Short mmCIF file of C-alpha atoms in Angstrom, two decimals:
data_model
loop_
_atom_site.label_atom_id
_atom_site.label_comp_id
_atom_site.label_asym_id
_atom_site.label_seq_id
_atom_site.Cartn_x
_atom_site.Cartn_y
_atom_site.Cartn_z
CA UNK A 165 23.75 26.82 47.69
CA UNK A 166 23.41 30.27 46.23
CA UNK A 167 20.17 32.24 46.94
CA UNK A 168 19.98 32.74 43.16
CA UNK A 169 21.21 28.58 42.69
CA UNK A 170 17.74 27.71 45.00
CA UNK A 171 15.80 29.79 43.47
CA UNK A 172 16.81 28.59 39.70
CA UNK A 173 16.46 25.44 41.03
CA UNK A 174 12.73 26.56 42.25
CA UNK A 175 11.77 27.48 39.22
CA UNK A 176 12.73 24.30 37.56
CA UNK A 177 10.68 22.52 39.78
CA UNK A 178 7.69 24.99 39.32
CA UNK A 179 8.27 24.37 35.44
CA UNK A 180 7.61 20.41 35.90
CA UNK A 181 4.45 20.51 38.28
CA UNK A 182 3.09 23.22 36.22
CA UNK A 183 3.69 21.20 32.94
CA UNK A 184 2.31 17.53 35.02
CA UNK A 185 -0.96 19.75 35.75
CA UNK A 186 -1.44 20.72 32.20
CA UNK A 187 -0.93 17.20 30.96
CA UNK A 188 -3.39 16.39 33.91
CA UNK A 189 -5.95 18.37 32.31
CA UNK A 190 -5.58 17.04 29.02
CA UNK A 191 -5.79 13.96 29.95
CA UNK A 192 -9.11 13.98 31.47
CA UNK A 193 -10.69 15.74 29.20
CA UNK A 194 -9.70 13.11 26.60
CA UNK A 195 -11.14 10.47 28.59
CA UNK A 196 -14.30 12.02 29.51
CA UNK A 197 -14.71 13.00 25.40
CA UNK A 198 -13.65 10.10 24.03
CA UNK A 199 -16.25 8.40 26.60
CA UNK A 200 -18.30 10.60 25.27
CA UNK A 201 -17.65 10.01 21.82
CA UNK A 202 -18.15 6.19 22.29
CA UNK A 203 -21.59 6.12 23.66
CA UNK A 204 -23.37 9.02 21.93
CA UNK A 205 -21.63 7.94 18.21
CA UNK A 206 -20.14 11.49 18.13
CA UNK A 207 -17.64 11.40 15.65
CA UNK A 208 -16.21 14.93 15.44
CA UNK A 209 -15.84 14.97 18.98
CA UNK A 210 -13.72 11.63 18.38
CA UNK A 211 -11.24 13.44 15.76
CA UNK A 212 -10.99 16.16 18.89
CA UNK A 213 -9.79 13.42 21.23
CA UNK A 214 -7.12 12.06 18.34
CA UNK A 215 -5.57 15.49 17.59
CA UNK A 216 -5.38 16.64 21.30
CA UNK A 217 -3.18 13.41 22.41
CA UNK A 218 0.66 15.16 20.32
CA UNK A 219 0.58 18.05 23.04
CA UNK A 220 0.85 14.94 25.66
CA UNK A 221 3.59 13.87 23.80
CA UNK A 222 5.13 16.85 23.64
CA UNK A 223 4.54 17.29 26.99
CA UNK A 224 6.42 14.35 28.49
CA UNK A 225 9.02 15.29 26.51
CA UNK A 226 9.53 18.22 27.70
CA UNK A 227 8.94 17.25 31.13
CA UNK A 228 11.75 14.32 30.60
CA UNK A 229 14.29 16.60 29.19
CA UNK A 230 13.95 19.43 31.68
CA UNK A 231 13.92 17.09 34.81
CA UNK A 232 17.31 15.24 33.53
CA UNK A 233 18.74 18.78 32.80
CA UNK A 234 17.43 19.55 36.17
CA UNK A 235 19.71 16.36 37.64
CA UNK A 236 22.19 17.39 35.48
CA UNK A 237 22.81 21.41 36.55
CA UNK A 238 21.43 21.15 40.41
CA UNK A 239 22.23 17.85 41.58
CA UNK A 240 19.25 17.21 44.25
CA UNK A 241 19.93 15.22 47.03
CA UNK A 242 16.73 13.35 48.50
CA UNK A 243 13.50 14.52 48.53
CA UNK A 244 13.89 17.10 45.56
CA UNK A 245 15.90 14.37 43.76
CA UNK A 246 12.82 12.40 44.20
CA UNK A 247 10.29 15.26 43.15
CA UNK A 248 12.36 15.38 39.79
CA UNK A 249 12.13 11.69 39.10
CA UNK A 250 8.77 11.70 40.23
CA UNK A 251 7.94 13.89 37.47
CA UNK A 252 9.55 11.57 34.89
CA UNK A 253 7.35 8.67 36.17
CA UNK A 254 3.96 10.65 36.14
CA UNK A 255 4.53 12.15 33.18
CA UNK A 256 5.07 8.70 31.31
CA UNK A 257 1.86 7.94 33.15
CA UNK A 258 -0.08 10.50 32.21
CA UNK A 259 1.13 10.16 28.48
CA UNK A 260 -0.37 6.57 28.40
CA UNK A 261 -3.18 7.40 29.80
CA UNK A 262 -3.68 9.26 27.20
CA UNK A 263 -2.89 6.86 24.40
CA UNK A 264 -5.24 4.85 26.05
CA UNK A 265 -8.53 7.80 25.80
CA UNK A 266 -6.96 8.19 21.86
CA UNK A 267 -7.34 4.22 21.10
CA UNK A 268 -10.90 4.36 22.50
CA UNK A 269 -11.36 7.69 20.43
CA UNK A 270 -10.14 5.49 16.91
CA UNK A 271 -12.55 2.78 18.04
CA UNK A 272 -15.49 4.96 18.79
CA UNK A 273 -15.02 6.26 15.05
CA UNK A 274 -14.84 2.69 13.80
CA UNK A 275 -18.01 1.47 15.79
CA UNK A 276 -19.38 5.18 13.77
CA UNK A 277 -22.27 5.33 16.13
CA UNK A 278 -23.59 2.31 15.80
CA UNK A 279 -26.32 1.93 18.54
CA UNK A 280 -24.94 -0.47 21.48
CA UNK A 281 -27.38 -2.04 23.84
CA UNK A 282 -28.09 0.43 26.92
CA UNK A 283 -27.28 -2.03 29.82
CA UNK A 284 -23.38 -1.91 28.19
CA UNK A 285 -23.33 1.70 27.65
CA UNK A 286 -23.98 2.30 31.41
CA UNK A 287 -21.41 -0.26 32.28
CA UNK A 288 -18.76 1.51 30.49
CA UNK A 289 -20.00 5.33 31.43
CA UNK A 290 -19.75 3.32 34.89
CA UNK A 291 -15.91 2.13 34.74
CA UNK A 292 -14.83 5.30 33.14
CA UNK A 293 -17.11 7.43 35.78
CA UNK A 294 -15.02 6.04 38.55
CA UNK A 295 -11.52 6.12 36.42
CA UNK A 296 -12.26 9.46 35.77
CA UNK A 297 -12.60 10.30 39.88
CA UNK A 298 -9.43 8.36 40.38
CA UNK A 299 -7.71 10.19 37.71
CA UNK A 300 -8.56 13.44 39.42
CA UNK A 301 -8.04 12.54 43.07
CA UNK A 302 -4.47 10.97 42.01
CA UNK A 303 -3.52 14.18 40.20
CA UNK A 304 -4.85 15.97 43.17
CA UNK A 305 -3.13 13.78 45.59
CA UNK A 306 0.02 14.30 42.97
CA UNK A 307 -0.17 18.54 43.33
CA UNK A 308 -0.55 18.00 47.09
CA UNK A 309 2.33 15.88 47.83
CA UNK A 310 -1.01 14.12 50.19
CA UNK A 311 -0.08 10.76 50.52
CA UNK A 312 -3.43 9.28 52.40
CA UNK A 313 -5.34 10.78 49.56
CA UNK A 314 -2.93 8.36 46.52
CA UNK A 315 -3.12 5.49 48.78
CA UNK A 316 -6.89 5.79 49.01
CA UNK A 317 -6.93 5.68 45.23
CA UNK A 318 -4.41 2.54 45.25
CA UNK A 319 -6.92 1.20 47.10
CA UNK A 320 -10.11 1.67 45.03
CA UNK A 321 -8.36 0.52 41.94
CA UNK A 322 -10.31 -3.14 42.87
CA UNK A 323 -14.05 -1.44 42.46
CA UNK A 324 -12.63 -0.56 38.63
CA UNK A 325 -11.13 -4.12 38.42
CA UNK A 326 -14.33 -5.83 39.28
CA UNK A 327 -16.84 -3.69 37.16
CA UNK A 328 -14.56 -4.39 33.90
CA UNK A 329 -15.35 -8.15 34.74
CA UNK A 330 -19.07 -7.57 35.03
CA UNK A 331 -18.83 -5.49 31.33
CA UNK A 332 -16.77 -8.30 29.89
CA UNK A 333 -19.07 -10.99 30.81
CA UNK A 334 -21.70 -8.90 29.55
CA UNK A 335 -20.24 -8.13 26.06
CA UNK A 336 -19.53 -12.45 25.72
CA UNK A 337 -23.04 -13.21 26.22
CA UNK A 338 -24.02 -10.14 23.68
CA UNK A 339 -21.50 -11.50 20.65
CA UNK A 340 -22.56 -15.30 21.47
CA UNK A 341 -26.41 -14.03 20.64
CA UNK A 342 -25.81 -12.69 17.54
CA UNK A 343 -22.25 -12.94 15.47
CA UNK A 344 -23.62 -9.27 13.92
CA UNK A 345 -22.63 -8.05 17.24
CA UNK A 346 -19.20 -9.34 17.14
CA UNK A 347 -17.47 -6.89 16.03
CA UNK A 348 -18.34 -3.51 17.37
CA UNK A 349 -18.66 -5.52 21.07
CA UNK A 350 -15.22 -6.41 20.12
CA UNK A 351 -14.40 -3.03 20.46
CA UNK A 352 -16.41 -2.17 23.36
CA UNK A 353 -13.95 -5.40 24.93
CA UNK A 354 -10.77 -3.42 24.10
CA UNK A 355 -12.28 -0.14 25.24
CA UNK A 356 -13.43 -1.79 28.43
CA UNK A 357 -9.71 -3.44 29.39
CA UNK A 358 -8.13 0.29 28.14
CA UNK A 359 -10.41 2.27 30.91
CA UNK A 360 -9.33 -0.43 33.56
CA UNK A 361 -6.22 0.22 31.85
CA UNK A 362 -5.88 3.87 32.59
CA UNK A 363 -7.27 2.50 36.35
CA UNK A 364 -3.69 0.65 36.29
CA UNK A 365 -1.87 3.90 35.45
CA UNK A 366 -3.67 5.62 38.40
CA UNK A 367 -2.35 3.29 40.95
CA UNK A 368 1.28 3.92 39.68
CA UNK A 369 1.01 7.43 40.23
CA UNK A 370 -0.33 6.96 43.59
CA UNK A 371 2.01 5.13 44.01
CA UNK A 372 4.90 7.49 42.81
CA UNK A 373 3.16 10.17 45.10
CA UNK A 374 4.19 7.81 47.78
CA UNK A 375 7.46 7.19 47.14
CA UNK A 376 8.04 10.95 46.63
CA UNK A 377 6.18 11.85 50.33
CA UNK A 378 8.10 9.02 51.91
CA UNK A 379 10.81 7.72 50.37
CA UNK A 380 9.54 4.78 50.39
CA UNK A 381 7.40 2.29 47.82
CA UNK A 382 4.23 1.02 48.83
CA UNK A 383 4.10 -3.01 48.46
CA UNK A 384 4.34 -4.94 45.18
CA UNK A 385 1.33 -6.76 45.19
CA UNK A 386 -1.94 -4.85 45.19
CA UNK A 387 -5.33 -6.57 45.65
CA UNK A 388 -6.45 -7.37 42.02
CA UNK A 389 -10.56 -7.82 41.61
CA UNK A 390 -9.71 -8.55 37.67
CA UNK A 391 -11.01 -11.89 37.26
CA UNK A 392 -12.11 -11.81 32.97
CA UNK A 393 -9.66 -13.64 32.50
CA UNK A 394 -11.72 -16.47 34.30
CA UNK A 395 -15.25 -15.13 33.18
CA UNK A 396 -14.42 -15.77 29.65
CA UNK A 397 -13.94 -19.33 29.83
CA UNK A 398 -16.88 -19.63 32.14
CA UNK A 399 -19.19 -17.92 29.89
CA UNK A 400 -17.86 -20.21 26.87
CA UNK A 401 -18.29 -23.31 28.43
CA UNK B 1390 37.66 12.71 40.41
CA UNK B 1391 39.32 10.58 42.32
CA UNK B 1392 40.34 6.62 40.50
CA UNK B 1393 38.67 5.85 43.69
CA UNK B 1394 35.00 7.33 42.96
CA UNK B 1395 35.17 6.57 38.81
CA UNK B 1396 35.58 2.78 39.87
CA UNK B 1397 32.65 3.26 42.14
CA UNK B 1398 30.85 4.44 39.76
CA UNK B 1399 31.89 2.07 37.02
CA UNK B 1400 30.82 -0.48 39.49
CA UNK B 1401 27.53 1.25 39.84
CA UNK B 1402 27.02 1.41 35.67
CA UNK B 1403 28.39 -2.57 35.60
CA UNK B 1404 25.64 -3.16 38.39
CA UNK B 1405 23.20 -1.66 36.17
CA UNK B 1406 24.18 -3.61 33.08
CA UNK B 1407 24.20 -6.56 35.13
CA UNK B 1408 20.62 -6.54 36.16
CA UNK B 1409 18.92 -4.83 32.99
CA UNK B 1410 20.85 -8.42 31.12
CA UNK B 1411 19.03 -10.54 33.66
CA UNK B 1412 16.11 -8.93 33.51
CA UNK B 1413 16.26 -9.10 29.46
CA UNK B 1414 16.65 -13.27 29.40
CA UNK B 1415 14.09 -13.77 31.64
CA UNK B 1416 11.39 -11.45 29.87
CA UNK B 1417 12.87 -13.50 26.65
CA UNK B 1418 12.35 -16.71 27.98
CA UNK B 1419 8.65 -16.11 30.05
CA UNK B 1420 7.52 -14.86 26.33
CA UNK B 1421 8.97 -17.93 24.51
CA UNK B 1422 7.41 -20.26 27.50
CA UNK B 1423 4.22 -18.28 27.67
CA UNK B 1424 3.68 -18.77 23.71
CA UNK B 1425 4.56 -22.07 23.94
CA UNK B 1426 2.01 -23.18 26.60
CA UNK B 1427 -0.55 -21.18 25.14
CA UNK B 1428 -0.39 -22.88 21.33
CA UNK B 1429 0.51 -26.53 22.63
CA UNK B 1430 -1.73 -25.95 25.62
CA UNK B 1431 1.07 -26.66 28.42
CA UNK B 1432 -0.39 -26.00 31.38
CA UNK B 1433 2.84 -26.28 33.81
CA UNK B 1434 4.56 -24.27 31.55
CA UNK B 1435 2.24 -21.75 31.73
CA UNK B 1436 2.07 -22.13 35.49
CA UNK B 1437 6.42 -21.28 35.87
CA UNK B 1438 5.89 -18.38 33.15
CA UNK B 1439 3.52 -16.67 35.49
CA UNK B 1440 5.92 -17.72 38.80
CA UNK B 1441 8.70 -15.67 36.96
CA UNK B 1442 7.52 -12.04 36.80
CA UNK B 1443 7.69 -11.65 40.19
CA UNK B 1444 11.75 -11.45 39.65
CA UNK B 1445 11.56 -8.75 37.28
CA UNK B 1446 9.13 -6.78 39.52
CA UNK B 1447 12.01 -7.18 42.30
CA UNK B 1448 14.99 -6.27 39.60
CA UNK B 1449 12.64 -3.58 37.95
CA UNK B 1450 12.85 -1.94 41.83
CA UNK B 1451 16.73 -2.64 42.24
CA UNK B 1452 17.77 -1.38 39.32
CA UNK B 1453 15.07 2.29 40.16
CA UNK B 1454 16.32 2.31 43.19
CA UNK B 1455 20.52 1.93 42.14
CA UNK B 1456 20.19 4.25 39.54
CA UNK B 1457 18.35 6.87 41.51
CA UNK B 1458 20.96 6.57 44.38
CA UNK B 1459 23.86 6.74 41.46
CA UNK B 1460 22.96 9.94 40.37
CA UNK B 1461 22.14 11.21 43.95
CA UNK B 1462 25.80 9.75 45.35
CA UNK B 1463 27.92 10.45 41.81
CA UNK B 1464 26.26 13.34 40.23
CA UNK B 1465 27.09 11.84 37.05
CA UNK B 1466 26.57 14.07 33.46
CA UNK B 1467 26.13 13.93 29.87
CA UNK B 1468 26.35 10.52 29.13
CA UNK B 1469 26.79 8.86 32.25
CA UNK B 1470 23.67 10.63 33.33
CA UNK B 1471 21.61 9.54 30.34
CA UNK B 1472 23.01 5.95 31.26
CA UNK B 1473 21.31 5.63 34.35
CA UNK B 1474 18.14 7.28 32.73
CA UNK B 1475 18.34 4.97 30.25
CA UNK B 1476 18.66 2.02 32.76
CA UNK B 1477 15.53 3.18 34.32
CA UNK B 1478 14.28 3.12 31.10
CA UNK B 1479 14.66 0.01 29.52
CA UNK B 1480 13.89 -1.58 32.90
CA UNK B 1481 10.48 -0.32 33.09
CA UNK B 1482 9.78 -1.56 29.53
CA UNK B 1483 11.59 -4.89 30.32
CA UNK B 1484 9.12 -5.39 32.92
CA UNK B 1485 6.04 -4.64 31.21
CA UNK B 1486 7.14 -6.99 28.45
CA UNK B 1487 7.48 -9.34 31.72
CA UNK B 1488 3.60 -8.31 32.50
CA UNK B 1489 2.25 -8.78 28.72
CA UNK B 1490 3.96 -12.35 28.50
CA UNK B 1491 2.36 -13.46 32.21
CA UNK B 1492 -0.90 -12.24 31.08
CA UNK B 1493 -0.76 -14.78 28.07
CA UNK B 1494 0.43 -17.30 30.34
CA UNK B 1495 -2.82 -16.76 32.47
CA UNK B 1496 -4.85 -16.83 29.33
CA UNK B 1497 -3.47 -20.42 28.62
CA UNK B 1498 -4.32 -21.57 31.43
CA UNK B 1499 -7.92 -20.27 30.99
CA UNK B 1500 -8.22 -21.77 27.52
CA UNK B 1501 -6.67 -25.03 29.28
CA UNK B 1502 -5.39 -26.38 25.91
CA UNK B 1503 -8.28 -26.29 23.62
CA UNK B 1504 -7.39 -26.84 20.38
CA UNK B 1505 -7.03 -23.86 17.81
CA UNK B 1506 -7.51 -23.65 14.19
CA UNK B 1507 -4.14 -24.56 12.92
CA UNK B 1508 -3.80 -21.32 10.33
CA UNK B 1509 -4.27 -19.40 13.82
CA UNK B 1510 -1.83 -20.93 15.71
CA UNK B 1511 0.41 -20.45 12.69
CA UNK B 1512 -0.27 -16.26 12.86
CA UNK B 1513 0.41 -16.12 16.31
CA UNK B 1514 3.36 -18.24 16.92
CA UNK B 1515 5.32 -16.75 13.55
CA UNK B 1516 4.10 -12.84 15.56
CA UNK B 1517 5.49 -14.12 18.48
CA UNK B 1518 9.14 -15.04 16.16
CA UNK B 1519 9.22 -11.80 15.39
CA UNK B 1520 8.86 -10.11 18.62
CA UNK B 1521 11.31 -12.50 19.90
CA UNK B 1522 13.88 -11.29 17.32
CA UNK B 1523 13.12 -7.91 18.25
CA UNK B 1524 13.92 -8.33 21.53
CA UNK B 1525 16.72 -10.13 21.26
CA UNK B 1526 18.15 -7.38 19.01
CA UNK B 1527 17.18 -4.78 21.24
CA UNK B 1528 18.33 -6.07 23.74
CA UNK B 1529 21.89 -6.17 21.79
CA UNK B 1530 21.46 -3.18 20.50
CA UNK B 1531 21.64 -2.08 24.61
CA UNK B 1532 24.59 -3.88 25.40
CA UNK B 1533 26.20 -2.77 22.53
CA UNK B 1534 25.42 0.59 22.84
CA UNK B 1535 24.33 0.01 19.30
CA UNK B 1536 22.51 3.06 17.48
CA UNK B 1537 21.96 1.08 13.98
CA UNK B 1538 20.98 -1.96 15.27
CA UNK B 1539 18.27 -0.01 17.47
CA UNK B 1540 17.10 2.03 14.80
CA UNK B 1541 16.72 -0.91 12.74
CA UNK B 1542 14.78 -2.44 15.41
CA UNK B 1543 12.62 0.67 15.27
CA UNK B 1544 11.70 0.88 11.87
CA UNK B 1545 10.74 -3.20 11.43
CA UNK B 1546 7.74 -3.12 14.15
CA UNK B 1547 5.79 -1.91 11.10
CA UNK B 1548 6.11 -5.58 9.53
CA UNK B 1549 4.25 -6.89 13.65
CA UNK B 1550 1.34 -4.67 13.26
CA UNK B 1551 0.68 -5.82 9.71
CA UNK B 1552 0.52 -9.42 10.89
CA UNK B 1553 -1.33 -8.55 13.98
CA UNK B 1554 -4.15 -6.97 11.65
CA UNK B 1555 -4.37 -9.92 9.95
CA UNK B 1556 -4.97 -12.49 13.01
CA UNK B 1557 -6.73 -9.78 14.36
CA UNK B 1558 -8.87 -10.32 10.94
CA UNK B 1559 -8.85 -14.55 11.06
CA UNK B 1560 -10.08 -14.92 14.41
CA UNK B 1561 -12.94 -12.10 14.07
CA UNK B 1562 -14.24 -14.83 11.27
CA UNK B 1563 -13.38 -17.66 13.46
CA UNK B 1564 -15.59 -15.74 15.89
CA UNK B 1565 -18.50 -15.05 13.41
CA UNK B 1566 -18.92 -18.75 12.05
CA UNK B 1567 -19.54 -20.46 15.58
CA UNK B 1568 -20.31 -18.78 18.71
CA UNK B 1569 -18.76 -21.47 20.62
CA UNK B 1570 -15.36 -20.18 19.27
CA UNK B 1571 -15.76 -16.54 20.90
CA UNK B 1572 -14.67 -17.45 24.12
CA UNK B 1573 -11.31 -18.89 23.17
CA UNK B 1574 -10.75 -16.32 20.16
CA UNK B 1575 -11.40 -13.62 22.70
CA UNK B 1576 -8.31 -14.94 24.63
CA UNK B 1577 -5.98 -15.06 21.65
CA UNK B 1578 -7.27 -11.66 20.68
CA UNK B 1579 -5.93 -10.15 23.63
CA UNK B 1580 -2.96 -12.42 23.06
CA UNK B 1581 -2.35 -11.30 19.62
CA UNK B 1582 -2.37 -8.03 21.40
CA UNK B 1583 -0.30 -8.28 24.11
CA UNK B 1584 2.64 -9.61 21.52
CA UNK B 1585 1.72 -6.43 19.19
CA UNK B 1586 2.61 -4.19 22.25
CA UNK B 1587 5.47 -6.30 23.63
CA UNK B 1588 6.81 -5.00 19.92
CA UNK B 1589 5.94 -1.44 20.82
CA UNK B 1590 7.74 -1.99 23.90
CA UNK B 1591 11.07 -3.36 21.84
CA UNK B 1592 10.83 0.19 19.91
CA UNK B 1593 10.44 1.63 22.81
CA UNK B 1594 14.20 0.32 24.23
CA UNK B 1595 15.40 1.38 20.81
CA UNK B 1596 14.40 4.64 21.28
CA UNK B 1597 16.22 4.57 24.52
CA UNK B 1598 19.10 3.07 23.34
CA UNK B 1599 19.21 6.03 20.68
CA UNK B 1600 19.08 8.48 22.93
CA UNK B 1601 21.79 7.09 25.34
CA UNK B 1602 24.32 7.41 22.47
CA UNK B 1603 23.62 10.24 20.70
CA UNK B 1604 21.35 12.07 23.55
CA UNK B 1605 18.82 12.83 20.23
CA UNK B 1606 15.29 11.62 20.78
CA UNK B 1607 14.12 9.97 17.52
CA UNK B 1608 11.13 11.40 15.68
CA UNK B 1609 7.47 10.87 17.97
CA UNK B 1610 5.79 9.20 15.57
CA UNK B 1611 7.15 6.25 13.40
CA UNK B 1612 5.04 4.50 10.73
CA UNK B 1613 2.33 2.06 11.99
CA UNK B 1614 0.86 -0.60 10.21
CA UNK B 1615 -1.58 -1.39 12.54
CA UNK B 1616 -5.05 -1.25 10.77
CA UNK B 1617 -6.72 -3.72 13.48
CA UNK B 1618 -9.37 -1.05 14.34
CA UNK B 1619 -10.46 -0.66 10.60
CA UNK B 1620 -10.28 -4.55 10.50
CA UNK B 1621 -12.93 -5.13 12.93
CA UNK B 1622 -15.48 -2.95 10.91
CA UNK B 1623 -14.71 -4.15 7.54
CA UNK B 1624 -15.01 -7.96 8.86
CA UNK B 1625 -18.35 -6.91 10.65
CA UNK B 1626 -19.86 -5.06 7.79
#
């Protein structure tokens, strides 16, 4: 390769990371607003959260077309073929993540503040208090190419798995007292499942970041601590 | 090129085809199985629908893994290049309609055949028809290389959002009139849900499928009909 063919080719590369970090950052700020927007009622900062997720979109598109171009006019071999699919992969990610912090955004203007019992509140600022640090180690891990660091959050992912039981079991109990609380804890379910949601999406970027360090995918099966599926017939019975 | 590498590579491309087909019946299947064991509370049934995914993780990881060694070895372009992209593509949605359908297989098994109001049985099992035909078509559509019969696919999803709002709607009521229905109506909400985004997932392949022929993306946002999120409030007012 040409000295001018590597460095195009650099450039291309320093196009994608730059664009994954600024999806990155939008990302997490949606969650932590639309978070925020949930538990304190605040609706404008809601309509924020909706109208910031299109530049994601955008985004991945962008990201999408310019690695396959990338492909396309440079042919990588190994690891900076990798890199350039590794890019697709987060980026789709990142963009769900995103659709995720949105959805919980819409429902935070369709509970429209209404006042949620405190001991659920801190269960959700919980989950998405310890999404939010896996969303910025993976990213982190993701800019560093440092695989220990994504398989550390690969590993967490069960803390986030078993807290979303405990706030499901919670939110059961709180409908089954009162059918006037049905329907905003209704809500607070599907908010619940999309911040262990966006927990899911954080272990397949760690687990990209592997795969683009190594080579090499990290196993299938991953413990899962997710057991509302079982809490909800136990707390119905 | 030499006749020697195109017929690798058309080898490579039928290899593809191959395993994105395989991967397409049994997604089709676990979802008619899953829906079946869930409504007539078949517990078995539900037990091979959840045995099954682990397949399509496997051929998910094949077909990554060909592709990605395709372009690497063949350096393909244009449309051969946005073949294997799409392969990786439809794959990854393949699976997570693979994912969706095992996680109502689980919630059957929760439920363990308690018996649902008939009228919801009847919303779920004619949104599950739909998806089906979705699938199926998309799945066509992808065979056939197919741009109308995608876009078609595309533009009907509206029509499985309309009909999730309103189960979405019945089994808040359900919920409201006894408590001891919340437990099993939570299940089938998060049923009802995972079928509404096994339909996102079909438009998803036909976006794909578009963009493999003509190498246009369609337009980012298509019409939803999904007013579940205004449903909740207006049923809990």
């Amino acid at each position: 390769m040409s000295e001018h063919i590597v460095s195009s080719y650099d450039n291309d590369l320093q196009g994608l990371r730059r664009r994954i970090s600024e999806m990155g950052g939008i990302a997490e700020k949606m969650l932590v607003d639309a978070i925020a927007a949930l538990l304190r009622g605040d609706l404008p900062l809601a309509q924020t959260v909706i109208a910031s997720d299109s530049r994601l979109d955008i985004l991945q598109r962008e990201i999408e077309e310019s690695a396959i171009l990338t492909i396309a006019r440079r042919q990588p071999l190994a690891v900076d073929l990798r890199e350039t699919i590794s890019a697709i992969r987060v980026s789709g990610d990142v963009e769900r993540i995103g659709d995720l912090a949105k959805n919980i955004a819409k429902r935070a203007l369709a509970i429209g503040g209404q006042l949620q019992p405190q001991k659920i509140a801190a269960g959700v600022q919980h989950m998405s208090d310890l999404v939010l640090a896996q969303l910025k180690d993976v990213l982190d891990a993701y800019a560093q190419q440092d695989t220990v660091k994504a398989v550390d959050v690969w590993r967490r992912d069960g803390a986030i798995d078993a807290l979303y039981t405990s706030v499901f079991r919670e939110l059961l109990t709180y409908m089954m007292e009162d059918p006037r609380n049905i329907s905003f804890c209704t809500h607070l379910l599907f908010c619940a499942k999309n911040i262990e949601r966006i927990g899911d999406h954080t272990t397949n970027i760690a687990e990209t970041v592997h795969y683009l360090v190594t080579g090499e995918n990290l196993a299938i099966d991953r413990p899962k601590n997710d057991r509302s599926i079982d809490a909800t017939v136990g707390a119905g019975a």
